[in-house]
Short mmCIF file of C-alpha atoms and ligand atoms in Angstrom, two decimals:
data_model
loop_
_atom_site.label_atom_id
_atom_site.label_comp_id
_atom_site.label_asym_id
_atom_site.label_seq_id
_atom_site.Cartn_x
_atom_site.Cartn_y
_atom_site.Cartn_z
CA UNK A 12 141.88 61.63 -76.35
CA UNK A 13 139.80 60.44 -79.32
CA UNK A 14 136.67 62.50 -79.88
CA UNK A 15 137.79 65.21 -77.50
CA UNK A 16 137.60 68.81 -78.61
CA UNK A 17 140.18 71.05 -77.00
CA UNK A 18 138.38 73.73 -75.04
CA UNK A 19 139.15 77.17 -76.38
CA UNK A 20 141.01 75.80 -79.38
CA UNK A 21 138.77 77.66 -81.81
CA UNK A 22 138.96 80.81 -79.74
CA UNK A 23 142.73 80.64 -79.44
CA UNK A 24 143.27 80.27 -83.14
CA UNK A 25 140.91 83.15 -83.86
CA UNK A 26 142.32 85.42 -81.21
CA UNK A 27 144.72 88.25 -81.77
CA UNK A 28 146.52 90.07 -78.96
CA UNK A 29 144.56 93.24 -78.37
CA UNK A 30 146.42 95.03 -75.63
CA UNK A 31 148.92 97.58 -76.87
CA UNK A 32 148.32 96.61 -80.50
CA UNK A 33 148.33 100.17 -81.70
CA UNK A 34 149.43 99.46 -85.26
CA UNK A 35 146.36 97.30 -85.75
CA UNK A 36 144.03 99.86 -84.21
CA UNK A 37 145.39 102.69 -86.31
CA UNK A 38 145.22 100.58 -89.47
CA UNK A 39 141.61 99.72 -88.68
CA UNK A 40 140.70 103.34 -88.08
CA UNK A 41 142.33 104.26 -91.37
CA UNK A 42 140.26 101.62 -93.15
CA UNK A 43 137.09 102.81 -91.43
CA UNK A 44 137.82 106.43 -92.24
CA UNK A 45 138.24 105.46 -95.87
CA UNK A 46 135.00 103.53 -95.80
CA UNK A 47 133.14 106.44 -94.24
CA UNK A 48 134.40 108.72 -96.99
CA UNK A 49 133.54 106.18 -99.68
CA UNK A 50 130.09 105.34 -98.40
CA UNK A 51 128.82 108.64 -97.08
CA UNK A 52 126.31 108.80 -94.25
CA UNK A 53 122.75 107.72 -94.64
CA UNK A 54 119.53 108.47 -92.78
CA UNK A 55 119.81 107.88 -89.07
CA UNK A 56 117.71 106.68 -86.16
CA UNK A 57 118.02 108.64 -82.94
CA UNK A 58 118.06 105.59 -80.66
CA UNK A 59 115.36 107.07 -78.49
CA UNK A 60 112.71 104.40 -79.11
CA UNK A 61 110.96 103.11 -76.02
CA UNK A 62 111.54 99.67 -74.67
CA UNK A 63 108.32 97.71 -75.10
CA UNK A 64 107.22 94.79 -72.96
CA UNK A 65 107.74 91.32 -74.42
CA UNK A 66 104.62 89.69 -75.86
CA UNK A 67 104.36 87.08 -73.14
CA UNK A 68 104.61 89.71 -70.40
CA UNK A 69 107.48 87.86 -68.69
CA UNK A 70 110.28 89.86 -67.16
CA UNK A 71 113.60 89.04 -68.77
CA UNK A 72 116.36 87.87 -66.42
CA UNK A 73 119.34 90.26 -66.24
CA UNK A 74 121.89 89.93 -69.04
CA UNK A 75 124.27 87.06 -68.44
CA UNK A 76 127.87 88.24 -68.53
CA UNK A 77 130.38 85.80 -69.92
CA UNK A 78 133.79 87.33 -69.63
CA UNK A 79 136.84 86.37 -71.60
CA UNK A 80 139.87 88.57 -71.10
CA UNK A 81 142.45 89.09 -73.80
CA UNK A 82 144.97 87.42 -71.52
CA UNK A 83 142.83 84.30 -71.34
CA UNK A 84 142.96 83.88 -75.07
CA UNK A 85 146.04 81.78 -75.27
CA UNK A 86 147.58 81.16 -78.66
CA UNK A 87 147.27 84.81 -79.69
CA UNK A 88 149.04 85.58 -82.93
CA UNK A 89 150.75 88.69 -84.18
CA UNK A 90 148.62 90.74 -86.53
CA UNK A 91 149.36 91.73 -90.11
CA UNK A 92 147.30 94.82 -90.89
CA UNK A 93 147.68 94.42 -94.63
CA UNK A 94 145.90 91.07 -94.36
CA UNK A 95 143.22 92.25 -91.90
CA UNK A 96 140.16 90.38 -93.15
CA UNK A 97 137.68 92.34 -91.02
CA UNK A 98 134.67 93.38 -93.12
CA UNK A 99 133.08 96.82 -92.84
CA UNK A 100 130.70 97.34 -89.92
CA UNK A 101 127.97 96.69 -88.87
CA UNK A 102 128.50 92.98 -88.32
CA UNK A 103 125.44 90.76 -88.47
CA UNK A 104 124.73 87.08 -89.03
CA UNK A 105 121.19 86.32 -90.14
CA UNK A 106 119.22 83.08 -90.20
CA UNK A 107 115.96 83.50 -92.10
CA UNK A 108 113.93 80.46 -91.06
CA UNK A 109 110.51 79.13 -91.98
CA UNK A 110 108.96 80.88 -88.95
CA UNK A 111 111.49 83.15 -87.26
CA UNK A 112 114.38 85.26 -88.46
CA UNK A 113 117.31 85.26 -86.08
CA UNK A 114 119.77 88.14 -86.16
CA UNK A 115 123.04 88.08 -84.26
CA UNK A 116 124.71 91.47 -83.96
CA UNK A 117 128.39 91.65 -83.00
CA UNK A 118 129.23 94.95 -81.32
CA UNK A 119 132.98 95.53 -81.10
CA UNK A 120 134.10 96.80 -77.71
CA UNK A 121 137.76 97.10 -78.65
CA UNK A 122 137.41 100.19 -80.85
CA UNK A 123 140.41 102.46 -80.68
CA UNK A 124 139.81 106.18 -80.05
CA UNK A 125 140.68 106.91 -83.66
CA UNK A 126 138.28 104.22 -84.83
CA UNK A 127 135.48 105.67 -82.76
CA UNK A 128 136.12 109.12 -84.15
CA UNK A 129 136.14 107.92 -87.74
CA UNK A 130 133.05 105.76 -87.40
CA UNK A 131 130.17 106.97 -89.52
CA UNK A 132 127.10 108.32 -87.70
CA UNK A 133 124.83 105.72 -89.26
CA UNK A 134 126.76 102.86 -87.67
CA UNK A 135 126.83 104.60 -84.30
CA UNK A 136 123.09 105.11 -84.49
CA UNK A 137 122.37 101.52 -85.50
CA UNK A 138 124.42 100.34 -82.51
CA UNK A 139 122.63 102.76 -80.17
CA UNK A 140 119.22 101.76 -81.52
CA UNK A 141 119.85 98.02 -81.15
CA UNK A 142 121.37 98.31 -77.69
CA UNK A 143 118.91 100.73 -76.17
CA UNK A 144 115.83 98.72 -77.13
CA UNK A 145 114.57 95.26 -76.32
CA UNK A 146 111.68 95.48 -78.75
CA UNK A 147 111.80 96.67 -82.35
CA UNK A 148 108.56 97.66 -84.00
CA UNK A 149 105.63 95.40 -83.12
CA UNK A 150 107.30 92.02 -83.32
CA UNK A 151 111.10 92.23 -83.04
CA UNK A 152 112.72 91.18 -79.77
CA UNK A 153 116.20 91.23 -78.36
CA UNK A 154 116.89 88.30 -76.02
CA UNK A 155 118.98 90.31 -73.57
CA UNK A 156 119.36 87.35 -71.22
CA UNK A 157 121.38 85.53 -73.90
CA UNK A 158 123.81 88.40 -74.53
CA UNK A 159 127.49 87.35 -74.48
CA UNK A 160 130.14 89.87 -73.55
CA UNK A 161 133.87 90.02 -74.23
CA UNK A 162 133.86 87.28 -76.81
CA UNK A 163 136.32 87.04 -79.67
CA UNK A 164 134.89 86.83 -83.19
CA UNK A 165 137.36 86.88 -86.03
CA UNK A 166 140.12 89.02 -84.59
CA UNK A 167 137.87 91.38 -82.65
CA UNK A 168 136.53 91.47 -79.11
CA UNK A 169 132.96 92.48 -78.45
CA UNK A 170 129.42 91.69 -77.38
CA UNK A 171 127.01 89.35 -79.13
CA UNK A 172 123.38 90.52 -79.19
CA UNK A 173 120.55 88.14 -80.08
CA UNK A 174 117.48 89.42 -81.91
CA UNK A 175 114.49 87.66 -83.49
CA UNK A 176 111.37 88.57 -85.43
CA UNK A 177 108.78 86.60 -87.43
CA UNK A 178 109.93 85.89 -90.97
CA UNK A 179 106.45 86.92 -92.11
CA UNK A 180 107.44 90.49 -91.12
CA UNK A 181 110.38 90.63 -93.52
CA UNK A 182 108.93 93.58 -95.47
CA UNK A 183 108.62 95.65 -92.29
CA UNK A 184 112.16 94.65 -91.33
CA UNK A 185 113.50 95.85 -94.66
CA UNK A 186 111.65 99.14 -94.19
CA UNK A 187 113.13 99.54 -90.71
CA UNK A 188 116.64 98.83 -92.04
CA UNK A 189 116.12 101.42 -94.73
CA UNK A 190 114.92 103.98 -92.21
CA UNK A 191 118.07 103.42 -90.15
CA UNK A 192 120.28 104.05 -93.14
CA UNK A 193 121.43 100.47 -93.74
CA UNK A 194 120.90 100.82 -97.48
CA UNK A 195 123.57 103.51 -97.68
CA UNK A 196 126.24 101.49 -95.90
CA UNK A 197 126.93 98.96 -98.64
CA UNK A 198 127.92 96.53 -95.92
CA UNK A 199 127.89 92.79 -96.37
CA UNK A 200 124.85 90.83 -95.25
CA UNK A 201 125.59 87.16 -94.65
CA UNK A 202 122.45 85.08 -94.43
CA UNK A 203 121.46 81.48 -94.01
CA UNK A 204 118.17 79.55 -93.84
CA UNK A 205 115.64 79.09 -96.60
CA UNK A 206 114.80 82.80 -96.53
CA UNK A 207 118.30 83.71 -97.66
CA UNK A 208 117.18 82.31 -101.02
CA UNK A 209 113.55 83.36 -100.88
CA UNK A 210 114.21 86.99 -99.92
CA UNK A 211 117.40 87.52 -101.88
CA UNK A 212 115.64 89.60 -104.51
CA UNK A 213 113.86 91.73 -101.89
CA UNK A 214 117.16 92.64 -100.23
CA UNK A 215 118.58 93.59 -103.60
CA UNK A 216 115.56 95.64 -104.64
CA UNK A 217 114.78 97.36 -101.34
CA UNK A 218 118.23 97.87 -99.91
CA UNK A 219 120.57 97.46 -102.85
CA UNK A 220 122.24 94.70 -100.85
CA UNK A 221 123.55 91.43 -102.17
CA UNK A 222 123.04 88.59 -99.72
CA UNK A 223 125.93 86.24 -99.22
CA UNK A 224 124.33 82.90 -98.60
CA UNK A 225 125.61 80.10 -96.40
CA UNK A 226 124.15 76.67 -95.87
CA UNK A 227 121.91 76.50 -92.79
CA UNK A 228 123.20 73.19 -91.47
CA UNK A 229 126.88 74.14 -91.90
CA UNK A 230 126.08 77.37 -90.04
CA UNK A 231 124.15 75.51 -87.34
CA UNK A 232 127.04 73.18 -86.56
CA UNK A 233 129.72 75.87 -86.55
CA UNK A 234 127.47 78.09 -84.40
CA UNK A 235 126.94 75.31 -81.85
CA UNK A 236 130.67 74.62 -81.62
CA UNK A 237 131.54 78.31 -81.31
CA UNK A 238 128.96 79.11 -78.62
CA UNK A 239 129.76 75.99 -76.67
CA UNK A 240 133.48 76.89 -76.75
CA UNK A 241 132.77 80.42 -75.58
CA UNK A 242 130.16 79.64 -72.95
CA UNK A 243 131.50 76.33 -71.80
CA UNK A 244 130.51 76.66 -68.15
CA UNK A 245 126.83 77.15 -68.74
CA UNK A 246 125.73 76.51 -72.33
CA UNK A 247 124.81 72.82 -72.16
CA UNK A 248 122.47 71.32 -69.61
CA UNK A 249 120.26 68.33 -68.94
CA UNK A 250 117.43 67.50 -66.59
CA UNK A 251 117.83 65.17 -63.64
CA UNK A 252 114.56 63.47 -62.58
CA UNK A 253 112.65 65.17 -65.43
CA UNK A 254 109.30 63.67 -64.44
CA UNK A 255 109.30 64.72 -60.82
CA UNK A 256 108.01 68.25 -60.10
CA UNK A 257 109.83 68.23 -56.75
CA UNK A 258 113.08 66.51 -57.67
CA UNK A 259 113.61 67.79 -61.21
CA UNK A 260 116.88 69.73 -61.52
CA UNK A 261 118.53 71.55 -64.41
CA UNK A 262 122.20 70.55 -64.39
CA UNK A 263 125.13 71.88 -66.43
CA UNK A 264 126.47 69.28 -68.84
CA UNK A 265 130.19 69.02 -69.49
CA UNK A 266 130.46 68.87 -73.27
CA UNK A 267 134.26 68.89 -73.42
CA UNK A 268 134.33 65.42 -75.01
CA UNK A 269 131.54 65.90 -77.52
CA UNK A 270 132.02 63.55 -80.48
CA UNK A 271 130.04 61.82 -81.78
CA UNK A 272 126.77 63.56 -81.06
CA UNK A 273 123.37 63.94 -82.67
CA UNK A 274 121.75 67.34 -83.27
CA UNK A 275 117.98 67.44 -83.44
CA UNK A 276 117.10 70.90 -84.75
CA UNK A 277 113.43 71.56 -84.00
CA UNK A 278 112.49 74.62 -86.00
CA UNK A 279 109.45 74.82 -88.28
CA UNK A 280 110.36 71.29 -89.39
CA UNK A 281 113.00 68.99 -87.92
CA UNK A 282 116.47 68.12 -89.21
CA UNK A 283 118.60 65.47 -87.54
CA UNK A 284 122.36 65.54 -87.97
CA UNK A 285 125.07 63.11 -86.87
CA UNK A 286 128.24 64.99 -85.96
CA UNK A 287 131.35 62.80 -85.99
CA UNK A 288 134.03 65.47 -85.53
CA UNK A 289 134.80 69.15 -86.16
CA UNK A 290 133.36 70.08 -89.58
CA UNK A 291 132.32 66.47 -90.06
CA UNK A 292 128.57 65.91 -90.03
CA UNK A 293 125.78 64.24 -92.01
CA UNK A 294 122.05 65.03 -92.21
CA UNK A 295 120.69 61.62 -91.31
CA UNK A 296 116.97 62.24 -90.94
CA UNK A 297 114.20 64.75 -90.57
CA UNK A 298 110.47 65.10 -90.16
CA UNK A 299 107.91 67.62 -91.30
CA UNK A 300 106.15 67.32 -87.93
CA UNK A 301 108.00 70.04 -86.06
CA UNK A 302 107.59 73.30 -84.17
CA UNK A 303 105.58 74.80 -87.01
CA UNK A 304 103.19 71.85 -86.88
CA UNK A 305 102.65 72.35 -83.14
CA UNK A 306 101.96 76.04 -83.59
CA UNK A 307 99.78 75.57 -86.68
CA UNK A 308 97.65 72.82 -85.13
CA UNK A 309 97.37 74.67 -81.87
CA UNK A 310 96.13 77.85 -83.56
CA UNK A 311 93.63 75.76 -85.50
CA UNK A 312 92.37 73.80 -82.50
CA UNK A 313 92.37 76.47 -79.79
CA UNK A 314 92.12 79.77 -81.63
CA UNK A 315 95.33 80.99 -80.01
CA UNK A 316 97.54 83.38 -81.94
CA UNK A 317 101.05 83.13 -80.56
CA UNK A 318 103.57 80.50 -79.56
CA UNK A 319 103.70 81.91 -76.02
CA UNK A 320 99.93 81.62 -75.73
CA UNK A 321 100.02 78.04 -77.05
CA UNK A 322 102.65 77.05 -74.48
CA UNK A 323 100.75 78.75 -71.67
CA UNK A 324 97.57 76.89 -72.63
CA UNK A 325 99.46 73.58 -72.83
CA UNK A 326 100.92 74.10 -69.36
CA UNK A 327 97.40 74.28 -67.94
CA UNK A 328 95.87 71.38 -69.85
CA UNK A 329 95.52 67.61 -69.43
CA UNK A 330 96.26 65.42 -72.43
CA UNK A 331 94.48 62.45 -70.84
CA UNK A 332 91.16 63.97 -71.89
CA UNK A 333 92.31 63.76 -75.50
CA UNK A 334 94.82 60.91 -75.84
CA UNK A 335 94.06 57.22 -75.30
CA UNK A 336 96.50 55.78 -72.79
CA UNK A 337 97.58 52.13 -72.60
CA UNK A 338 95.34 51.80 -69.54
CA UNK A 339 92.31 53.07 -71.53
CA UNK A 340 92.83 50.10 -73.82
CA UNK A 341 94.21 47.42 -71.45
CA UNK A 342 92.60 48.52 -68.22
CA UNK A 343 96.15 48.65 -66.81
CA UNK A 344 99.71 47.94 -67.99
CA UNK A 345 100.51 45.93 -71.10
CA UNK A 346 102.75 43.77 -69.00
CA UNK A 347 104.15 41.39 -71.56
CA UNK A 348 106.05 44.19 -73.31
CA UNK A 349 106.57 46.39 -70.27
CA UNK A 350 104.23 49.16 -71.41
CA UNK A 351 102.95 51.06 -68.41
CA UNK A 352 99.26 51.96 -68.35
CA UNK A 353 100.27 55.67 -68.14
CA UNK A 354 101.88 55.73 -71.58
CA UNK A 355 100.05 57.35 -74.47
CA UNK A 356 98.89 54.49 -76.68
CA UNK A 357 97.14 56.66 -79.25
CA UNK A 358 97.51 60.42 -79.56
CA UNK A 359 94.11 62.13 -79.90
CA UNK A 360 92.55 58.66 -79.60
CA UNK A 361 89.55 59.88 -77.55
CA UNK A 362 88.57 62.44 -80.12
CA UNK A 363 86.46 60.07 -82.20
CA UNK A 364 83.91 60.19 -79.37
CA UNK A 365 81.40 63.06 -79.54
CA UNK A 366 80.93 62.85 -75.78
CA UNK A 367 84.66 63.24 -75.10
CA UNK A 368 84.92 66.02 -77.63
CA UNK A 369 82.20 67.93 -75.81
CA UNK A 370 84.29 67.92 -72.63
CA UNK A 371 87.70 69.04 -73.77
CA UNK A 372 89.16 72.45 -73.09
CA UNK A 373 91.47 74.60 -75.21
CA UNK A 374 94.14 73.87 -72.61
CA UNK A 375 93.71 70.10 -73.05
CA UNK A 376 93.93 70.44 -76.83
CA UNK A 377 97.11 72.51 -76.62
CA UNK A 378 98.64 70.08 -74.14
CA UNK A 379 97.85 67.02 -76.28
CA UNK A 380 99.18 68.73 -79.40
CA UNK A 381 102.45 69.60 -77.64
CA UNK A 382 102.85 66.08 -76.31
CA UNK A 383 102.00 64.46 -79.66
CA UNK A 384 104.59 66.48 -81.56
CA UNK A 385 107.24 66.14 -78.86
CA UNK A 386 106.80 62.36 -78.49
CA UNK A 387 107.03 61.87 -82.21
CA UNK A 388 110.27 63.84 -82.43
CA UNK A 389 111.60 61.92 -79.42
CA UNK A 390 110.82 58.55 -81.07
CA UNK A 391 112.54 59.50 -84.31
CA UNK A 392 115.57 60.88 -82.44
CA UNK A 393 115.83 57.67 -80.44
CA UNK A 394 115.70 55.46 -83.53
CA UNK A 395 118.29 57.57 -85.31
CA UNK A 396 120.57 57.54 -82.26
CA UNK A 397 120.32 53.74 -82.06
CA UNK A 398 120.97 53.40 -85.76
CA UNK A 399 123.99 55.69 -85.63
CA UNK A 400 125.21 54.27 -82.30
CA UNK A 401 125.34 57.75 -80.80
CA UNK A 402 124.51 58.41 -77.15
CA UNK A 403 124.54 62.19 -76.81
CA UNK A 404 121.53 63.91 -78.35
CA UNK A 405 121.51 67.72 -78.53
CA UNK A 406 118.09 69.26 -78.94
CA UNK A 407 118.10 72.80 -80.36
CA UNK A 408 115.73 75.13 -82.22
CA UNK A 409 113.17 77.67 -81.07
CA UNK A 410 110.46 75.05 -80.50
CA UNK A 411 112.22 74.59 -77.15
CA UNK A 412 111.99 78.31 -76.28
CA UNK A 413 110.01 78.84 -73.05
CA UNK A 414 109.01 75.20 -73.40
CA UNK A 415 110.11 73.15 -70.38
CA UNK A 416 107.29 70.64 -70.96
CA UNK A 417 108.89 69.39 -74.18
CA UNK A 418 112.42 69.47 -72.78
CA UNK A 419 111.44 67.35 -69.80
CA UNK A 420 109.41 64.96 -71.95
CA UNK A 421 112.34 64.50 -74.34
CA UNK A 422 114.70 63.99 -71.39
CA UNK A 423 112.49 61.28 -69.93
CA UNK A 424 111.80 59.62 -73.29
CA UNK A 425 115.49 59.43 -74.24
CA UNK A 426 116.50 57.95 -70.91
CA UNK A 427 113.53 55.64 -70.32
CA UNK A 428 113.31 54.02 -73.75
CA UNK A 429 117.08 53.55 -74.05
CA UNK A 430 117.38 52.15 -70.52
CA UNK A 431 119.62 55.01 -69.51
CA UNK A 432 121.96 54.91 -72.50
CA UNK A 433 120.83 58.08 -74.25
CA UNK A 434 121.21 61.56 -72.82
CA UNK A 435 119.07 64.51 -73.94
CA UNK A 436 121.16 67.69 -73.83
CA UNK A 437 119.85 71.24 -74.29
CA UNK A 438 121.59 74.53 -75.12
CA UNK A 439 120.85 77.98 -73.72
CA UNK A 440 121.06 79.76 -77.10
CA UNK A 441 118.40 77.36 -78.50
CA UNK A 442 117.57 78.83 -81.89
CA UNK A 443 120.45 81.20 -82.59
CA UNK A 444 123.23 78.86 -83.73
CA UNK A 445 122.63 79.21 -87.47
CA UNK A 446 122.84 83.01 -87.22
CA UNK A 447 126.03 82.74 -85.14
CA UNK A 448 127.59 80.39 -87.70
CA UNK A 449 126.73 82.90 -90.39
CA UNK A 450 128.35 85.75 -88.45
CA UNK A 451 131.52 83.64 -88.10
CA UNK A 452 131.57 83.25 -91.88
CA UNK A 453 131.21 86.99 -92.34
CA UNK A 454 134.10 87.72 -90.00
CA UNK A 455 136.21 85.04 -91.70
CA UNK A 456 135.62 86.06 -95.27
CA UNK A 457 135.68 89.79 -94.63
CA UNK A 458 136.51 92.07 -97.51
CA UNK A 459 136.21 89.28 -100.05
CA UNK A 460 132.47 89.17 -99.51
CA UNK A 461 131.88 92.86 -100.14
CA UNK A 462 131.86 92.27 -103.88
CA UNK A 463 128.47 92.02 -105.52
CA UNK A 464 128.79 88.31 -106.32
CA UNK A 465 126.82 85.80 -104.27
CA UNK A 466 128.69 83.09 -102.42
CA UNK A 467 127.04 79.84 -101.52
CA UNK A 468 128.95 77.42 -99.38
CA UNK A 469 128.09 73.95 -98.18
N1 LIG B 502 107.80 83.93 -80.80
C1 LIG B 502 107.63 82.84 -81.57
N2 LIG B 502 106.89 82.92 -82.69
C2 LIG B 502 106.69 81.85 -83.47
N3 LIG B 502 107.19 80.63 -83.20
C3 LIG B 502 107.96 80.48 -82.11
C4 LIG B 502 108.21 81.58 -81.24
N4 LIG B 502 109.01 81.15 -80.24
C5 LIG B 502 109.22 79.85 -80.44
N5 LIG B 502 108.58 79.41 -81.57
C6 LIG B 502 108.63 78.02 -82.05
O1 LIG B 502 109.84 77.90 -82.76
C7 LIG B 502 109.60 77.39 -84.08
C8 LIG B 502 110.58 78.01 -85.03
O2 LIG B 502 111.87 77.65 -84.61
P1 LIG B 502 113.16 78.12 -85.34
O3 LIG B 502 114.29 77.35 -84.76
O4 LIG B 502 113.29 79.58 -85.28
O5 LIG B 502 112.87 77.60 -86.80
P2 LIG B 502 112.81 78.29 -88.23
O6 LIG B 502 114.24 78.50 -88.59
O7 LIG B 502 112.15 77.27 -89.10
O8 LIG B 502 112.04 79.55 -88.14
C9 LIG B 502 108.16 77.72 -84.37
O9 LIG B 502 107.60 76.83 -85.30
C10 LIG B 502 107.53 77.60 -83.00
O10 LIG B 502 107.21 76.26 -82.71
C1 LIG B 503 113.57 72.17 -94.80
C2 LIG B 503 114.16 72.48 -93.44
C3 LIG B 503 115.63 72.12 -93.43
C4 LIG B 503 114.01 73.99 -93.19
O1 LIG B 503 114.53 74.34 -91.89
P1 LIG B 503 113.62 75.12 -90.79
O2 LIG B 503 113.30 76.48 -91.35
O3 LIG B 503 112.39 74.31 -90.54
O4 LIG B 503 114.48 75.20 -89.55
C5 LIG B 503 113.41 71.71 -92.31
O5 LIG B 503 112.12 72.18 -92.19
C6 LIG B 503 113.37 70.19 -92.47
O6 LIG B 503 114.38 69.54 -92.39
N1 LIG B 503 112.15 69.62 -92.65
C7 LIG B 503 111.93 68.20 -92.62
C8 LIG B 503 111.96 67.62 -94.00
C9 LIG B 503 111.96 66.09 -93.89
O7 LIG B 503 113.05 65.51 -93.70
O8 LIG B 503 110.89 65.49 -93.94
#
């Protein structure tokens, strides 16, 4: 069928039969043993760090288990050890964004006994440290509820762990990596996002590591396609009746016939991509009024310090004390052009009045800021979708993290203004796709990327 992506096609082509593949396991353990001899063992963490509460105080839901058995991976191919492209462990994909750094760690669960025995202590300790904690230092977090188990990456089976920390803490992150012995491993670090360029020198200087850089939008698209393929029953969703507190429902969206679709990546800024087919996309638009603008303005206007605090304030505010609605101007609807009196006519329009300003709360200011930024992104997305004649609009990026207000607003705006033609679709792994795409590149390119030269694709 035109535009249809075969479910599991990517997984099948990547997969290698695992069961009873002893020649592969022994070849891998030989390679690892050689690496451990070559690289020596660095300083180690003891993995005993305490789990700290998350900053917003919310309890994380239990890890979601997404199982894929080796038998389910149809299309398995026979393995040729001599061509095994698997890079040395540990396996990370990193997306160093304008606000947050996203780290995806792939933990192999198919290690042979020999492999486990030959594994260097440093790698074991890094794995233990990452798995036994949900918080790292003051500001690093593992999103345990997003964890994906028994997935196939490259030719290995394992668990994907999702970790984030503020990019402004990069120096502390490098220190932590050093203290865990990463510098002695000489492993490959694949990175994407603007920070892959900005911090390249720091990685070299502090850790003696050469970053292998990949384009952030290439990584984003391949990450979306991979995660959707491997979490097809629950990755994509939309909201039914987004405006009704009682009737609103989150519903799984069947994305098996995806093309063409639009991706609106709401990070610090916003990039909009039209995806016409596998590996076939264009960046068609963008705006500098994004998630970073919301957070920056909110901190300025309310004195809040974190994204979670800003969202919490917004959830308890009323934008009508700040924004001028159509009814504030018309006394009711603007009937001729079907504009309901409830629609925002002018964001922050009341704030030229000293009297109104005296009566607004921090909550109202946060709420109006969130709505202003969200509506603007929604308008641009709608215009781009109409221009490109695309009906499915995927909204991703960490701006949507713990942010149902924006998701529901976008859902309503897409549907209402397009008279039901456009669909706003959301993804569970929101801001992690670039890092996943980067990990896929690492596992693809393997040994070739362990040289000291820098590779830039895209
Ligand atoms: N814990 C957080 N700290 C800072 N910003 C956050 C946090 N969680 C969500 N956000 C929002 O996500 C945006 C960053 O999204 P992200 O997709 O990671 O973009 P980038 O790659 O530019 O860092 C921020 O501007 C903010 O609006
Ligand atoms: C420059 C960026 C690609 C960086 O990505 P980010 O870290 O914001 O996710 C993005 O911020 C962007 O597309 N900004 C909008 C630029 C514009 O089209 O006006």
